[in-house]
PDB file of C-alpha atoms in Angstrom:
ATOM      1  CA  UNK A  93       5.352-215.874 -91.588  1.00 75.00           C
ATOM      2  CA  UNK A  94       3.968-217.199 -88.198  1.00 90.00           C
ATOM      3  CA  UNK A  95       1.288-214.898 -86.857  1.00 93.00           C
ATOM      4  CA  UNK A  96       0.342-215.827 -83.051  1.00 95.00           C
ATOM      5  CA  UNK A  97      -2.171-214.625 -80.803  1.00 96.00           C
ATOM      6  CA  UNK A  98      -0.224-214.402 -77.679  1.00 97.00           C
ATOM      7  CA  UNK A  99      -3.412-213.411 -75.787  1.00 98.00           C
ATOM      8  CA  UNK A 100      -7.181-212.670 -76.518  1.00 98.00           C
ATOM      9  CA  UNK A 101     -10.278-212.564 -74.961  1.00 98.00           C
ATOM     10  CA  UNK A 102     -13.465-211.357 -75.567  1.00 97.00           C
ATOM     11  CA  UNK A 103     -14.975-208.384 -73.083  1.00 98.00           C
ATOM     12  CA  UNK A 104     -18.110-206.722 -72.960  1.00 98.00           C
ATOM     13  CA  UNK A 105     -17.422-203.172 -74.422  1.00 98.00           C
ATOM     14  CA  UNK A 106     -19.053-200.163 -75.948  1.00 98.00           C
ATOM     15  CA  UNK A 107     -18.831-198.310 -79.329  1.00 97.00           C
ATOM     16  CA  UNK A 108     -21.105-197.721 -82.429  1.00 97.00           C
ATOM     17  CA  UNK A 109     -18.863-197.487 -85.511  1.00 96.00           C
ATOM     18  CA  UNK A 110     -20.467-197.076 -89.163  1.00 94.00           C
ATOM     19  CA  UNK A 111     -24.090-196.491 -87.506  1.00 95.00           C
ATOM     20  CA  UNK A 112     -24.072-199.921 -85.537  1.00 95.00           C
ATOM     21  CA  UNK A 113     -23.891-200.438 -82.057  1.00 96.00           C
ATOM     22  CA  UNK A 114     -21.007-202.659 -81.391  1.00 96.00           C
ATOM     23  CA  UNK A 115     -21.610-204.581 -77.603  1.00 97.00           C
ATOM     24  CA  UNK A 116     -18.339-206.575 -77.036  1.00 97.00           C
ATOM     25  CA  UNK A 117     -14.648-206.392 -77.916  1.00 97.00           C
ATOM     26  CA  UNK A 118     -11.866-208.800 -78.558  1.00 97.00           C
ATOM     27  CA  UNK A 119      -8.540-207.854 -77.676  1.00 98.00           C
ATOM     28  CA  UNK A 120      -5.397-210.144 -78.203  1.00 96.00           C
ATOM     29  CA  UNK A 121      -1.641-209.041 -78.157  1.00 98.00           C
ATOM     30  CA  UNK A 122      -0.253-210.808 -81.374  1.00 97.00           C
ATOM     31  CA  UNK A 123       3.311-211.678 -82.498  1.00 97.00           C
ATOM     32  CA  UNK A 124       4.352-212.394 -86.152  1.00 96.00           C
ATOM     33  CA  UNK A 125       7.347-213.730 -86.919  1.00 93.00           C
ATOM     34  CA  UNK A 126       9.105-214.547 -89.941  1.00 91.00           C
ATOM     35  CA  UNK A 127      13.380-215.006 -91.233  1.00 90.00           C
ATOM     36  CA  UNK A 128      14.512-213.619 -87.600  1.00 92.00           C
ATOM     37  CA  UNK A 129      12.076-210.757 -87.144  1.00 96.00           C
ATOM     38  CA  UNK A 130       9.264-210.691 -84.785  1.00 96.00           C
ATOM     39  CA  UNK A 131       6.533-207.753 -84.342  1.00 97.00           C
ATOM     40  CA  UNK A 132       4.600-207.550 -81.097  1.00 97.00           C
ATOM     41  CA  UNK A 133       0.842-205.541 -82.012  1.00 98.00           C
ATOM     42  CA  UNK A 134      -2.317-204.717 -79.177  1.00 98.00           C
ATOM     43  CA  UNK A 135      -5.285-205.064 -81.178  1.00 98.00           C
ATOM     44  CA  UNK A 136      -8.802-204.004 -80.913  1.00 98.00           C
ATOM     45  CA  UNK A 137     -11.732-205.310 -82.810  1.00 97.00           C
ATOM     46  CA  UNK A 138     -15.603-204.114 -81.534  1.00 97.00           C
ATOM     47  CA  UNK A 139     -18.386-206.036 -82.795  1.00 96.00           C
ATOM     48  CA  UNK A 140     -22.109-205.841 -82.481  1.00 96.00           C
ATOM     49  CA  UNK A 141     -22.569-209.112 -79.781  1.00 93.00           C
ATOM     50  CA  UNK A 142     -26.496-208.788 -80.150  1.00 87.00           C
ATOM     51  CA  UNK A 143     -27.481-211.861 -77.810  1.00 87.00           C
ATOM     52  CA  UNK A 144     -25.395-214.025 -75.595  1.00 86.00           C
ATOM     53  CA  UNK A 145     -24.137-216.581 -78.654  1.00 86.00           C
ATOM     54  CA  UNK A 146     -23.016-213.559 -81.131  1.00 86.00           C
ATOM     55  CA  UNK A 147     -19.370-213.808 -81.317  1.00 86.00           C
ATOM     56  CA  UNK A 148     -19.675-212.789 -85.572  1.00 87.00           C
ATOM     57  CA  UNK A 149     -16.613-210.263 -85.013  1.00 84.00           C
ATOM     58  CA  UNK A 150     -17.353-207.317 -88.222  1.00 82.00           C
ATOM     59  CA  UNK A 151     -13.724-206.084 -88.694  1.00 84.00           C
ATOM     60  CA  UNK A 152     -14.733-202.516 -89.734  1.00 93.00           C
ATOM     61  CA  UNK A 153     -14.486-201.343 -86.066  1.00 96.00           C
ATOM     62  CA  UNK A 154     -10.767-202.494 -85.554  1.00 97.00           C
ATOM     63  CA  UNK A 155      -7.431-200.254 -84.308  1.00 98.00           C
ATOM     64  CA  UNK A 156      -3.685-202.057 -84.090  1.00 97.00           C
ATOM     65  CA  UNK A 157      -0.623-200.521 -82.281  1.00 98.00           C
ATOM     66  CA  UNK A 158       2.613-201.988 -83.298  1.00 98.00           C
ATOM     67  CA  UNK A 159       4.561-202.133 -79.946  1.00 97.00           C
ATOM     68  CA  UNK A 160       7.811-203.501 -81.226  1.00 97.00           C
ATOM     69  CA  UNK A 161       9.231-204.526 -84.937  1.00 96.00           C
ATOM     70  CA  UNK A 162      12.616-205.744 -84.749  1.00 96.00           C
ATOM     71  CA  UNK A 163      15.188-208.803 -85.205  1.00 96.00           C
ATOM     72  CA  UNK A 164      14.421-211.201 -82.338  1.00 93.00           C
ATOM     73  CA  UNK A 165      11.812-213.904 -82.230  1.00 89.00           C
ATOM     74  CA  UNK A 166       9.260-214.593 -79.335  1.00 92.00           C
ATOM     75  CA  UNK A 167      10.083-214.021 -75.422  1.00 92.00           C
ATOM     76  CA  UNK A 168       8.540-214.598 -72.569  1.00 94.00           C
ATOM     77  CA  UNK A 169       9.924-212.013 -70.662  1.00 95.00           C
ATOM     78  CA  UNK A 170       8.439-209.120 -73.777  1.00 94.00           C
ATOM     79  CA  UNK A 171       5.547-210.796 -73.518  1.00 97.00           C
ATOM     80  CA  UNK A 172       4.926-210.079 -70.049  1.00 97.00           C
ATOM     81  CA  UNK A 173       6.029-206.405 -70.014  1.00 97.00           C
ATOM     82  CA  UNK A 174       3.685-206.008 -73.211  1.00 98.00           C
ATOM     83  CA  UNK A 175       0.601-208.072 -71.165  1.00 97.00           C
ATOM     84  CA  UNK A 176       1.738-205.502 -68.581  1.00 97.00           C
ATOM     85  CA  UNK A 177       0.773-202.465 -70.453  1.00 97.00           C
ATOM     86  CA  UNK A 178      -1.896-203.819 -72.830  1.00 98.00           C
ATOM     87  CA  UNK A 179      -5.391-202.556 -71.349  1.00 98.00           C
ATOM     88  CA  UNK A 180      -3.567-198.554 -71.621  1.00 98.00           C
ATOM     89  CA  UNK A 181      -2.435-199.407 -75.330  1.00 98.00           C
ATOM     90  CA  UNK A 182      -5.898-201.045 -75.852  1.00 98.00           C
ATOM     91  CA  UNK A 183      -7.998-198.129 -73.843  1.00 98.00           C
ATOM     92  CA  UNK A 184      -5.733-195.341 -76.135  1.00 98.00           C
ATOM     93  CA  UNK A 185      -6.847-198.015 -79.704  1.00 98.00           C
ATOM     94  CA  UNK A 186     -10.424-197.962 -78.340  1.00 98.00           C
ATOM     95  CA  UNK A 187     -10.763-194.230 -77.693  1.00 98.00           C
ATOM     96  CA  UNK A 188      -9.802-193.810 -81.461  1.00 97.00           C
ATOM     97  CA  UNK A 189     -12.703-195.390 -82.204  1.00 97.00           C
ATOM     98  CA  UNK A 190     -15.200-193.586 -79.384  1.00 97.00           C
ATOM     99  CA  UNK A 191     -15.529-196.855 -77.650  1.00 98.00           C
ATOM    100  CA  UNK A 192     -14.796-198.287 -74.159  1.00 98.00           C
ATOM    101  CA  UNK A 193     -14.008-201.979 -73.310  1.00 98.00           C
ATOM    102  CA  UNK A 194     -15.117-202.976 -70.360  1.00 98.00           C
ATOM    103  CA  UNK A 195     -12.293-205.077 -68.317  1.00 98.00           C
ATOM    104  CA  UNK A 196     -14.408-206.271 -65.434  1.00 98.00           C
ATOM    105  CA  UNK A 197     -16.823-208.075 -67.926  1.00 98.00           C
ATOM    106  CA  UNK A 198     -15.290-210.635 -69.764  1.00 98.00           C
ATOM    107  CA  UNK A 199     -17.296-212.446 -72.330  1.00 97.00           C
ATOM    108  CA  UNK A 200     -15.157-215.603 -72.350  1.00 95.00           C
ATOM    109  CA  UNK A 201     -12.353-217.472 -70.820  1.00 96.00           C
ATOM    110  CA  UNK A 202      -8.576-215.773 -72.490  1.00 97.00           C
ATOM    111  CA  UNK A 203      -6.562-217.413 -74.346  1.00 97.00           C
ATOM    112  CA  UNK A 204      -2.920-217.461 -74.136  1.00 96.00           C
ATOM    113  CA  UNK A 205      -0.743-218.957 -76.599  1.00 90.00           C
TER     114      UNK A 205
END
């Protein structure tokens, strides 16, 4: 099994989950692969964020869509259409949750894989 996060970054966001006020979000799109099956999954995962340097993600506040599951391995051109469509998968994940990232704040840098 190779699990890959394609994309994530970390956004300001808000949500209280379990009695806590969560205060930032990461989102990543991840692929896992494994004997010539791949699955593509948005992801969601608040955490509190309670100063500047707080980047302790709690993963009790977390929601995962799985957007494909079949024989294949990774693609560039899925990639992009799932990129494409990420922050409505990821605002639908959040909502479950009765929290909001913010996409115009982002906490740090992305990552792409």
């Amino acid at each position: 099994m190779m699990v890959v996060d394609v994309y994530s970054q970390y956004f300001a966001a808000d949500c209280v989950y379990n009695g806590v006020p969560r205060h930032a979000a990461i989102v990543f799109l991840q692929s896992d692969s494994e004997a010539g099956n791949i699955t593509y999954s948005a992801n969601v995962s608040f955490f509190p964020h309670n100063d500047e340097n707080d980047f302790s993600v709690s993963y009790d506040a977390v929601r995962t869509e799985v957007l494909f599951q079949g024989k294949g391995r990774r693609s560039k051109k899925k990639e992009a259409a799932y990129m494409a469509e990420l922050h409505a998968r990821v605002d639908a994940l959040a909502a479950q949750l009765g929290g909001k990232v913010f996409w115009d704040k982002p906490l740090r840098e992305a990552r792409l894989a």
